[in-house]
XYZ file of C-alpha atoms in Angstrom:
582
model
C 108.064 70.313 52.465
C 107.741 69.614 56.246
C 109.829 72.194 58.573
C 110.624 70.423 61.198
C 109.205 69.310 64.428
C 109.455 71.791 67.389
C 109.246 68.700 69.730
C 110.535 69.051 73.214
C 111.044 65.490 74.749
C 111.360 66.630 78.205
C 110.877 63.521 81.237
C 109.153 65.282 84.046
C 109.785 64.346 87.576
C 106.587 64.082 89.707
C 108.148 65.293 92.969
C 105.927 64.241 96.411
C 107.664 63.589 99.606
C 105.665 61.012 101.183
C 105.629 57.528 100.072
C 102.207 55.284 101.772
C 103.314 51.347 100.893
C 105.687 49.786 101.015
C 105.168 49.373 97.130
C 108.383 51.243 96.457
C 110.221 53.948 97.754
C 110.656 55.789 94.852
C 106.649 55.471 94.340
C 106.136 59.504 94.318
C 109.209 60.426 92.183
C 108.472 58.053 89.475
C 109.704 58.914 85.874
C 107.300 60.093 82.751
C 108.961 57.390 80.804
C 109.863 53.509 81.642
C 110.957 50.620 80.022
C 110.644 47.475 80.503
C 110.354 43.613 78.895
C 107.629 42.507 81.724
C 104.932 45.201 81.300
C 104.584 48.788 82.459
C 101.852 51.224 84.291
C 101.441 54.405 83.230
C 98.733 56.786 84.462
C 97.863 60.164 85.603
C 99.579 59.966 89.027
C 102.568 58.377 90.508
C 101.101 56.392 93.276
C 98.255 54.612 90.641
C 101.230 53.990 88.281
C 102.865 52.134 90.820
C 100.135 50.237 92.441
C 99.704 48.843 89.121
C 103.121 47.730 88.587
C 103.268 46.266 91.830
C 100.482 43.875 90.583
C 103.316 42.911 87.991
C 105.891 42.197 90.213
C 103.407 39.967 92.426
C 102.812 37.863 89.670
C 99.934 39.154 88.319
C 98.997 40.328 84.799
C 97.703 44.005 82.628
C 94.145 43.465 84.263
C 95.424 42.907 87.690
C 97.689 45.696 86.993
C 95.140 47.913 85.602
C 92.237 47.525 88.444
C 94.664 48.083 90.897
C 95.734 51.166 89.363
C 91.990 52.310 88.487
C 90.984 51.936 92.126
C 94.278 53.895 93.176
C 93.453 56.976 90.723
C 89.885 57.012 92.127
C 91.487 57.956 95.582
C 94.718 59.815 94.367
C 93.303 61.815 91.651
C 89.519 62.505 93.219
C 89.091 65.971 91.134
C 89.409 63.273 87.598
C 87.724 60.007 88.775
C 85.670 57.979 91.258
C 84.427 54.716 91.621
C 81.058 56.566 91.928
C 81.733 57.201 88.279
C 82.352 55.719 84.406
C 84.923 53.682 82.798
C 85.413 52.435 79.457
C 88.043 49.511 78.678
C 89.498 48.383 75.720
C 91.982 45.285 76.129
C 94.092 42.757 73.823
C 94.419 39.402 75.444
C 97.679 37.717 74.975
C 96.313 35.362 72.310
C 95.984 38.619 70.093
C 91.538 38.661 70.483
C 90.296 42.186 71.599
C 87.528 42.882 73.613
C 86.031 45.647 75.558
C 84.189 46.610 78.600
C 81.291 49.537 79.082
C 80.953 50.891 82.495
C 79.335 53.986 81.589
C 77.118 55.379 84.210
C 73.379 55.293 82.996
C 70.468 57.218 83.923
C 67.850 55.236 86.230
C 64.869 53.783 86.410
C 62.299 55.411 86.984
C 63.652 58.554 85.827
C 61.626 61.052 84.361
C 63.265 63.589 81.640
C 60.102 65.566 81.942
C 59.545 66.208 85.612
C 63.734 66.434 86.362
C 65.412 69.134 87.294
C 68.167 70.652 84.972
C 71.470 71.111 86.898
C 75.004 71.146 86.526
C 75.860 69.627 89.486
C 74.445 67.999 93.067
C 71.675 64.748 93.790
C 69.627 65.575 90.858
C 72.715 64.911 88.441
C 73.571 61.877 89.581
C 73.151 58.414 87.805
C 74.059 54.879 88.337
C 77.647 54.319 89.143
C 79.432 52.214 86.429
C 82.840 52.117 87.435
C 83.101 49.874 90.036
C 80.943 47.178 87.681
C 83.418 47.425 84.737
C 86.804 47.204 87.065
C 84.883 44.041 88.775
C 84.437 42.606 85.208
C 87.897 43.049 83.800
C 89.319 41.179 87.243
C 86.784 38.226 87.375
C 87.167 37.866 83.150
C 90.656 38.885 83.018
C 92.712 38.744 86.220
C 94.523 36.147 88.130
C 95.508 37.730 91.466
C 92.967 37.833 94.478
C 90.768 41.304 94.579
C 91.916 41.732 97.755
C 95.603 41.362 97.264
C 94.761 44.127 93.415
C 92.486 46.588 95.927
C 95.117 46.542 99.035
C 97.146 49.820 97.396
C 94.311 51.958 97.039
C 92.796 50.814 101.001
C 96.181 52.050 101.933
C 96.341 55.043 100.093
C 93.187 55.944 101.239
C 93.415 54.972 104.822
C 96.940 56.117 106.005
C 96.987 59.224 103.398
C 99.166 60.566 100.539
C 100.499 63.808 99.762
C 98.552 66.471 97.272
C 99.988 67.370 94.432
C 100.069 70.501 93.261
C 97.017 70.085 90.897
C 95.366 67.954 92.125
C 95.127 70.535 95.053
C 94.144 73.605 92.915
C 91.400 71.481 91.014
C 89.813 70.816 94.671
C 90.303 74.533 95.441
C 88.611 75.612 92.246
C 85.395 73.741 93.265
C 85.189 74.584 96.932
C 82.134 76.674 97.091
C 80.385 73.935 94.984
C 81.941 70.974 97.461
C 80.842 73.035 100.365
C 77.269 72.253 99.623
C 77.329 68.571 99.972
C 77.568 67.694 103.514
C 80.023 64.073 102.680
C 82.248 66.323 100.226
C 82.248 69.213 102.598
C 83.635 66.629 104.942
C 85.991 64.898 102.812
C 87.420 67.335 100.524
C 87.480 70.452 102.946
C 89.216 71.367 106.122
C 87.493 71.802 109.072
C 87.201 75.536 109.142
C 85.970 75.277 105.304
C 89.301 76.072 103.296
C 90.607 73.235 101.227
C 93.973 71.321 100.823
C 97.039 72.978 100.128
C 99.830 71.597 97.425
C 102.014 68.442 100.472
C 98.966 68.353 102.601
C 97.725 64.583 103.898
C 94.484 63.778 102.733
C 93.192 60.575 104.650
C 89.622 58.884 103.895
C 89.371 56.447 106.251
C 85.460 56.312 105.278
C 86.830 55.516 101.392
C 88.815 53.133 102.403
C 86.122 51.355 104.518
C 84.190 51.335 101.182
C 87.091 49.870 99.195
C 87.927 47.208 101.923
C 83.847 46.130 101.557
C 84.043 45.679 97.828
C 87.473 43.758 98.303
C 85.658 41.436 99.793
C 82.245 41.382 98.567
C 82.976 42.400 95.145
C 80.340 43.765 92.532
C 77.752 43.099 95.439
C 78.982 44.631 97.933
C 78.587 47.877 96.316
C 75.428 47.075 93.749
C 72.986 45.479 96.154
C 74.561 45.238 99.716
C 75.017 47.776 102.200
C 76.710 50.542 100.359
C 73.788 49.911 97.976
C 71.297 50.903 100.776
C 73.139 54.340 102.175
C 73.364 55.388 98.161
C 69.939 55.055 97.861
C 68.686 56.084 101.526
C 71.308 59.164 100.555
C 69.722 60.013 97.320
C 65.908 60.002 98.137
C 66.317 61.874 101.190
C 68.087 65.016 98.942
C 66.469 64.862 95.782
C 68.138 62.349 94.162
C 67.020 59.545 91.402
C 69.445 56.846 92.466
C 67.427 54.189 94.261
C 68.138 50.227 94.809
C 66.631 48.982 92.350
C 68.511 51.088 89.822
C 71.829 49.854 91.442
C 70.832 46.386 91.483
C 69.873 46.265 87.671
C 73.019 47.987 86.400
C 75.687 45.985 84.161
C 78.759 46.312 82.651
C 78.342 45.543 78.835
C 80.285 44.703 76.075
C 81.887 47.366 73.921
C 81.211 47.491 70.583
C 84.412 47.011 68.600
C 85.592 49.205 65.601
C 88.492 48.740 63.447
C 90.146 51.289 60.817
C 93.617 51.250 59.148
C 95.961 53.966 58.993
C 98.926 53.885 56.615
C 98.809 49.862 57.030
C 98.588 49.468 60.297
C 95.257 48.299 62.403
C 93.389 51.322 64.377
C 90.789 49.650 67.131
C 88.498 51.400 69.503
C 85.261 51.223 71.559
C 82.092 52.442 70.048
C 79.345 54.105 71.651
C 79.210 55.697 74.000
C 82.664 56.045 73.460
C 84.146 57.537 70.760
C 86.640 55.119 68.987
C 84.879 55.432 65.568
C 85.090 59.343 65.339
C 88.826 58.824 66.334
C 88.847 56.123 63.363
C 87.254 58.435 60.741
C 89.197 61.602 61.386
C 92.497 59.356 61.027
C 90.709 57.435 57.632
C 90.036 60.922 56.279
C 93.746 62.473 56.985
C 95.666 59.529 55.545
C 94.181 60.468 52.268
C 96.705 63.443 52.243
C 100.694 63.237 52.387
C 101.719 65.233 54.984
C 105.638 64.643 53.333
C 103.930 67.486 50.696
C 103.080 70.488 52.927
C 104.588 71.687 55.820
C 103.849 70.978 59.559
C 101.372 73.728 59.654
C 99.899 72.964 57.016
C 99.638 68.990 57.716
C 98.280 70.190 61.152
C 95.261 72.067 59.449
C 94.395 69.517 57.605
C 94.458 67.018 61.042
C 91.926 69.513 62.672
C 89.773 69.658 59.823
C 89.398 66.109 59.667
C 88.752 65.750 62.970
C 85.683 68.322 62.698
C 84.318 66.474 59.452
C 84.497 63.406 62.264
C 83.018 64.761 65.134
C 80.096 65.680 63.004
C 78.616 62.266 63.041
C 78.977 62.527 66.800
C 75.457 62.096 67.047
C 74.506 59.263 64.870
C 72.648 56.975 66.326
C 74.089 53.684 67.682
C 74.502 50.559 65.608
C 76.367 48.244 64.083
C 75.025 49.574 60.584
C 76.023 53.032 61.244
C 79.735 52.170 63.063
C 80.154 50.131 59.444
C 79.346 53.568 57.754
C 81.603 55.817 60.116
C 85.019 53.484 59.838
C 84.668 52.823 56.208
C 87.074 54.005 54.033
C 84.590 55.404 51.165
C 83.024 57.340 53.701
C 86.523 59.087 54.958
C 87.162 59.295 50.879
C 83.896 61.343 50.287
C 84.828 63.933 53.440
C 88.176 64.120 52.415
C 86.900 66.583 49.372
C 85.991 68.950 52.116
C 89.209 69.563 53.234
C 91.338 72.478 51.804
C 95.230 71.979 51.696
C 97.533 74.230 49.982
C 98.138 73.846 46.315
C 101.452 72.272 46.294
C 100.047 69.207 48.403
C 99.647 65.722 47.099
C 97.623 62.736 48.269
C 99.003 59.476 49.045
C 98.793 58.154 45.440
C 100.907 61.224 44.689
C 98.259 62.825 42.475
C 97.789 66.876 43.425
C 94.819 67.424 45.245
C 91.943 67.983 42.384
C 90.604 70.670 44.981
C 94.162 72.336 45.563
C 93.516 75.241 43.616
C 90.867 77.219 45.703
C 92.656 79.624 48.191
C 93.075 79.067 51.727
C 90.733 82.147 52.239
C 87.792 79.753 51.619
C 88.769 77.684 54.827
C 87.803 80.956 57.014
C 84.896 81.894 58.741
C 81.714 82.126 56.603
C 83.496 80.369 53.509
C 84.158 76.858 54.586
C 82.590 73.489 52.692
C 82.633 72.685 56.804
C 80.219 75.282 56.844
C 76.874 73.727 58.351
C 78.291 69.792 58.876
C 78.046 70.141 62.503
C 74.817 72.229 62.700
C 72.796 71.499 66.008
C 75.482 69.545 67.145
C 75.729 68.989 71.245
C 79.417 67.971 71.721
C 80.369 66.976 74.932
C 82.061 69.899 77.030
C 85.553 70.857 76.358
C 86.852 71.054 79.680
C 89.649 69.089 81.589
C 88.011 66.375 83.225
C 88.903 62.698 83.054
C 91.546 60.280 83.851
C 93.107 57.223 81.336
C 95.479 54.931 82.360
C 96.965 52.265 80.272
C 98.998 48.775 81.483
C 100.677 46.188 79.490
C 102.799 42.943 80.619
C 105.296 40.704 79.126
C 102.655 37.788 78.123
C 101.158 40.316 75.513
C 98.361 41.521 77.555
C 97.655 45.147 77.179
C 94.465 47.589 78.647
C 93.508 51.255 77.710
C 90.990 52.121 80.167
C 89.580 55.703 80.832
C 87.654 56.555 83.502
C 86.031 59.667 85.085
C 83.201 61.469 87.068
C 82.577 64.215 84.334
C 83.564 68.041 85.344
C 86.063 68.439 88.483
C 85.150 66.845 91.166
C 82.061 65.409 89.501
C 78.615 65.911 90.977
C 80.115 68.032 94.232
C 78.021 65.123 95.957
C 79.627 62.025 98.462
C 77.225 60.431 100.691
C 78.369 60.602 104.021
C 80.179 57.389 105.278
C 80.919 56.660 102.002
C 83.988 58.828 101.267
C 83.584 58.887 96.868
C 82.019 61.635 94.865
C 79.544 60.972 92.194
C 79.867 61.706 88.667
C 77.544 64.165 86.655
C 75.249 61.986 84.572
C 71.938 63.835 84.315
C 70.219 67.293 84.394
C 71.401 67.947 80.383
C 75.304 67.764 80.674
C 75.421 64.644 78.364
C 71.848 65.315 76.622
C 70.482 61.862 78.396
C 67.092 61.176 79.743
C 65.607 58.243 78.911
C 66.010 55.436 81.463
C 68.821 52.946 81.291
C 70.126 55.301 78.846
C 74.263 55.289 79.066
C 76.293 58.819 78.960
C 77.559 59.440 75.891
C 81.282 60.803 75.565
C 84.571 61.810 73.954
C 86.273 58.557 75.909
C 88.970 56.904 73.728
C 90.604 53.936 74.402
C 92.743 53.476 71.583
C 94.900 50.838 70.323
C 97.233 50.432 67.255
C 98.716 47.057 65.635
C 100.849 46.307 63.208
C 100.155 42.762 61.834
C 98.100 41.887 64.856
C 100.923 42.609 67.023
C 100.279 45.698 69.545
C 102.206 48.866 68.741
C 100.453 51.650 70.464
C 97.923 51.513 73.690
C 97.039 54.629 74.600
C 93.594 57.191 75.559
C 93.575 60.543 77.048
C 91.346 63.268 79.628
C 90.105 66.275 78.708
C 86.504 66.285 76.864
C 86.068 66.451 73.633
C 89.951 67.143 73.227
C 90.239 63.294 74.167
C 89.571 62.316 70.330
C 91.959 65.132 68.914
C 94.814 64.196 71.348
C 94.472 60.524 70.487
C 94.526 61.585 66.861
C 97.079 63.330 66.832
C 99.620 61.036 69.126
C 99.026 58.119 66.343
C 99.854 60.770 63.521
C 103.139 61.825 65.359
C 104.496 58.582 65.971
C 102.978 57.197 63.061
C 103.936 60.256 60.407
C 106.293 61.921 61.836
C 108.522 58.923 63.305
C 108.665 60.545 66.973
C 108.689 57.839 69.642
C 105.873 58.089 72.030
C 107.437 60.249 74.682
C 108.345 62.939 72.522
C 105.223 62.711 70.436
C 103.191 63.254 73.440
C 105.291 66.367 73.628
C 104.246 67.729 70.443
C 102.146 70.802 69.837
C 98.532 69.971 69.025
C 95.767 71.612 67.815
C 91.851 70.937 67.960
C 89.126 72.806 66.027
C 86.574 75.191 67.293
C 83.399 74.673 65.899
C 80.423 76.490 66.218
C 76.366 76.783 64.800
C 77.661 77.710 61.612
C 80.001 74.733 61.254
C 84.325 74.995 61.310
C 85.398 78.412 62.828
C 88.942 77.956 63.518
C 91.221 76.055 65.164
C 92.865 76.526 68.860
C 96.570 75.949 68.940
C 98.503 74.538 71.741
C 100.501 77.878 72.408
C 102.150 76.639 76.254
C 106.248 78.499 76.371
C 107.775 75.265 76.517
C 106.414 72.471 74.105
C 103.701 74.741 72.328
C 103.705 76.114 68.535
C 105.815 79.244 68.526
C 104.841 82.398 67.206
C 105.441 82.657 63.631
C 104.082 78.952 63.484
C 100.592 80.842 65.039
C 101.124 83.707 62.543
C 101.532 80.564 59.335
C 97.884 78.945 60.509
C 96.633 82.267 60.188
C 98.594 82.841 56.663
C 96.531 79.885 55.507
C 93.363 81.596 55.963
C 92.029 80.200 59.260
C 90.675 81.788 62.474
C 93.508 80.731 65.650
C 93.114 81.111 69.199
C 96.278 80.454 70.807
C 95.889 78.408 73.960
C 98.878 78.276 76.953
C 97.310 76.839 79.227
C 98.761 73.443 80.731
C 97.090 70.697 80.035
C 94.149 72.160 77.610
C 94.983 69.764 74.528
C 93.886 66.138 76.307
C 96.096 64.329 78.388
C 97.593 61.539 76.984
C 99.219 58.323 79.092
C 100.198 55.321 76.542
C 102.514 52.780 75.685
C 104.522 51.388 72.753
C 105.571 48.457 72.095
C 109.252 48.232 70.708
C 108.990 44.626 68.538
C 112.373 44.345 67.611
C 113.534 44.494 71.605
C 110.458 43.158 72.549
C 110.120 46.164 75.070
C 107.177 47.957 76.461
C 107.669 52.282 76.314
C 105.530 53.834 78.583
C 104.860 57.283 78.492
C 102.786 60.397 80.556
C 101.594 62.800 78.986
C 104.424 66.550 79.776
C 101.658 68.528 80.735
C 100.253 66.321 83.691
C 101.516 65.041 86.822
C 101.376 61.594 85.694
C 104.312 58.535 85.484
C 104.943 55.719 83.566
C 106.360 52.846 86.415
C 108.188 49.118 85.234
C 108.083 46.390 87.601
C 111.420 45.816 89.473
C 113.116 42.277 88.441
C 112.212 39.858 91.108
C 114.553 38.943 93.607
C 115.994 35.073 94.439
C 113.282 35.362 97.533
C 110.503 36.741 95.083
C 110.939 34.451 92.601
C 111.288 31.238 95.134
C 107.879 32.583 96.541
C 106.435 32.343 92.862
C 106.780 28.813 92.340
C-alpha cells in the first residue's frame, strides 16, 4: 500500500522592496496562495499577479485579468516571455463553452529551409511574433475593460521600473555574453559598462513601454502592420533576418484545436497542436488504468513516468482531427497500458491483478524495456527552463490557462533597437520547423479539469518538455492523492529520460526541501530502473493554477514552491469603488 506523501506545503513569500502602481502596496510581497469568491491571478511573478487582479477589482473579468497580466510578465519576467514571442490560451466562458486561442510564432514567408542558416540564437532564429495577436484576440473576443485601462500596469512597470528578483537577475546574467551581441539587448538588458543587473536593481524600458503605450492604442495594428511593423522588418533585413512586413501583416491568431479525456470521472481538456494537451490527455488515460491505492508512492510514481513516455511518443504525429481522436481515446491508452511494468502485488482499477504483473522489475531497465524503441527518432522539444504560464479566474465562472514564452532564456538574444522586447527562437532547427507559415511546435499545456462541466482545476506550467509531466502529475496529486493544489504543487515529481533506444530511466525531483528523500531514490532504483536525482530548483516544470472549491464556491490559487511566482485576490471594493461601478 501507499507510504505516505512527503509533501511539504510551504507558502513562499516573494520579497521585493519596491512597489511601481499604485495597484497595491503589498504588490511585491504577495502570497503563493489566495483565496477568494471574485476570481484570482496567479502567475510567475508578483507584479503580473497583481496587475491582473487589479483588472478584477476595476470591474473587469478572467480575460481582462489575464492580458493585463500577460503583458506585465512580458516586462517583469523578460528571461521567460515577450510579446515578441508565443502564447497559447485555453479558456471556459462563464456559460460553461471552451475555446482556445493559438498565438504560436510561425516561420515566414518567404523562408527558405534550404538556404537558412542553422542557429541557436540571433536574426536568423527569429519568426513571426504571435503573442501580441493572441492577447489582442482574447481582449476584443473576451474582455470588457478598455485595452488601455488592461495595458496601463505593464506601461508603468516598464516605464518607471521594478525591482529584479533574484532569478530573474541570474537568468539575465547567465546569457550575457549572448545578449551582448545584439546591439537593442546589449542596451536593454546590460549596464553600461557591459555587466548585467544585480538581484534589487531598477530596470526601466522606457523604449518598451513606448511600444506597449502604441499597441494600447492601436491594438493588433499597431504592432502587425504600423510602425513597429516597419522597424521589425527594416531591423531584420538589415542583420540577416527573415522577418519582413509582409510576414507580419499576414500573421493570425487561430483557433485551438480542442481535446477532451476523462480521468477517474472527471473531464480533462487541452489545446492540441502545437500544443501539447493530447499527450498530457493520453499519459493521464493510460495511468488511470492502474490503482495507485495497490502499490506504493514509488511505485505509483514509476508507473506515472512511464506513461508519460508511452505519450510523448506520439509527439510527432502529424496534426489532425483524425489523429487527436486516436491519441485521447481510451482504447488507445488501454493498448499502451500493457507496456507498463508495475510490481506484482498491483491491481488495476477493476481490481483484477495486472495480467503482466509477474515479469520482474529488472525488465523495466536499460536494454530490457517493452518502451524499448517507442520513441525512436524522436525530436522532443528541449528540456530546459524556459517559459512562463499564468492562469486567472473570476467570480462569473470565467477562467484562462494561458502560457506564453520566447523559447530558451532570454529568447533569440535579439531586441531591435527602439523597440525594447526580445524575440523568441523560432527557426534555425530548435523546434524542427521550416516550411513557411509553419507554427512552432511545443510542450505548452494549458490544462483544465471539470467535474460535471463545472471547473475544478485551471492550471499549465514552464519548463520544456517537463511542462506535460508537471501538468500530469499536479492532476494525479490532487486528483489521487487528495492534496489540495498548494501542497500538490509541492510534491516531488519525476519525468522520464528517454533516449535513441527508447525509456532509460527516470530523473527524480531530489531538491532538500520538497524533493524525494533518499531511500525513496534508493526504492526507484529497487524496482529496476535507471534514476538521476535532480536538486536543482525549479527543474520539474513550474506550475501556477487554480482550484475551484464548489462547495464554498471559492477560487484557490496557487504558485508553483520552486518559483518566484504569487497567487493575488482582488480586494473587496470599497463604498467609493462600488458607487463608481454603477
Amino acid at each position: 500500500m501507499r507510504s505516505g506523501i512527503r509533501v511539504y506545503g510551504r507558502v513562499v513569500l516573494a520579497v521585493l522592496a519596491f512597489a511601481v502602481l499604485p495597484l497595491r502596496v503589498d504588490a511585491q510581497s504577495a502570497p503563493q496562495v489566495a483565496r477568494s469568491a471574485d476570481g484570482v491571478v496567479v502567475a510567475a511573478q508578483p507584479l503580473a499577479a497583481a496587475a491582473g487582479a487589479r483588472m478584477l477589482e476595476l470591474g473587469g473579468n478572467a480575460a481582462d485579468a489575464a492580458v493585463a497580466a500577460a503583458f506585465a510578465i512580458s516586462v517583469v519576467e523578460p528571461s521567460m516571455n515577450s510579446i515578441g514571442g508565443r502564447n497559447q490560451i485555453l479558456l471556459r466562458t462563464p456559460d460553461g463553452g471552451i475555446a482556445g486561442i493559438d498565438g504560436t510564432t510561425s516561420v515566414p514567408l518567404g523562408y527558405d529551409p534550404a538556404t537558412a542558416p542553422r542557429a541557436a540564437y540571433g536574426y536568423p532564429t527569429i519568426g513571426v511574433p504571435g503573442s501580441v495577436a493572441g492577447l489582442m484576440r482574447l481582449h476584443e473576443e473576451y474582455g470588457s475593460l478598455p485595452l488601455t485601462t488592461i495595458m496601463a500596469p505593464a506601461i508603468d512597470y516598464a516605464a518607471h521600473g521594478f525591482r529584479l528578483l533574484p532569478g530573474e537577475a541570474r537568468r539575465q546574467a547567465g546569457s550575457r555574453g549572448q545578449v551582448a551581441e545584439s546591439e537593442g539587448a546589449r542596451r536593454y538588458y546590460l549596464k553600461a559598462d557591459g555587466s548585467p543587473y544585480s538581484p534589487g536593481d531598477r530596470l526601466v524600458q522606457s523604449d518598451m513601454a513606448a511600444t506597449l503605450r502604441a499597441i494600447s492604442l492601436g491594438g493588433g495594428d499597431a504592432f502587425y502592420r504600423g510602425e513597429i511593423a516597419g522597424r521589425i522588418a527594416d531591423d531584420m533585413a538589415a542583420n540577416g533576418g527573415f522577418l519582413t512586413r509582409e510576414a507580419l501583416a499576414a500573421y493570425e491568431a487561430e483557433d485551438s484545436r480542442i481535446v477532451r479525456g476523462s480521468y477517474r470521472g472527471f473531464e480533462i481538456v487541452g489545446s492540441d497542436i502545437p500544443a501539447s494537451g493530447a499527450i498530457a490527455i493520453l499519459a493521464l488515460q493510460i495511468a488511470e488504468i492502474f490503482d495507485p491505492d495497490s502499490m506504493s508512492d514509488e511505485a505509483w510514481a514509476s508507473v506515472i513516468a512511464q506513461s508519460l513516455a508511452l505519450a510523448m511518443a506520439e509527439y510527432r504525429r502529424p496534426s489532425s482531427d483524425s489523429s487527436a481522436v486516436r491519441v485521447t481515446s481510451k482504447a488507445l491508452a488501454r493498448e499502451l497500458s500493457g507496456q507498463v511494468r508495475v510490481p506484482a502485488e498491483a491491481t488495476m482499477e477493476s481490481g483484477a491483478a495486472a495480467p503482466w504483473a509477474a515479469e520482474p522489475w529488472a525488465a523495466a531497465g536499460a536494454g530490457g524495456s517493452r518502451l524499448a524503441g517507442v520513441v525512436e527518432g524522436l525530436d522532443l522539444p528541449p528540456e530546459d527552463g524556459h517559459t512562463t504560464h499564468l492562469s486567472a479566474a473570476d467570480g462569473n465562472g470565467m477562467a484562462i490557462a494561458l502560457t506564453q514564452t520566447i523559447g530558451p532564456g532570454m529568447g533569440a538574444k535579439v531586441a531591435t533597437p527602439g523597440l525594447g522586447f526580445l524575440y523568441a527562437v523560432t527557426l534555425g532547427g530548435y523546434l524542427g520547423i521550416s516550411e513557411p507559415g509553419e507554427r512552432a511546435r511545443s510542450g505548452i499545456t494549458p490544462f483544465m479539469v471539470l467535474d460535471d462541466g463545472e471547473p475544478f482545476l485551471v492550471l499549465g506550467a514552464a519548463g520544456g518538455i517537463r511542462i506535460i509531466s508537471a501538468v500530469v502529475q499536479a492532476v494525479t496529486r490532487v486528483i489521487d492523492d487528495g492534496l489540495a493544489l498548494p501542497a500538490a504543487l509541492a510534491a516531488p515529481r519525476v519525468h522520464p529520460d528517454m533516449g535513441p533506444e527508447g525509456l532509460t530511466g527516470f530523473s527524480v525531483e531530489a531538491g532538500p526541501e520538497d524533493g524525494w528523500s533518499g531511500t525513496s531514490v534508493e526504492e526507484f532504483r529497487e524496482l529496476g530502473f535507471e534514476i538521476t536525482p535532480t536538486p536543482r530548483q525549479g527543474a520539474f516544470g513550474r506550475i501556477h493554477g487554480l482550484q475551484y472549491d464548489a462547495a464554498t464556491r471559492t477560487w484557490i490559487g496557487a504558485a508553483d514552491p520552486d518559483w518566484e511566482g504569487a497567487a493575488v485576490a482582488p480586494r473587496p471594493a470599497g463604498p467609493t469603488e462600488r458607487n463608481e461601478r454603477r
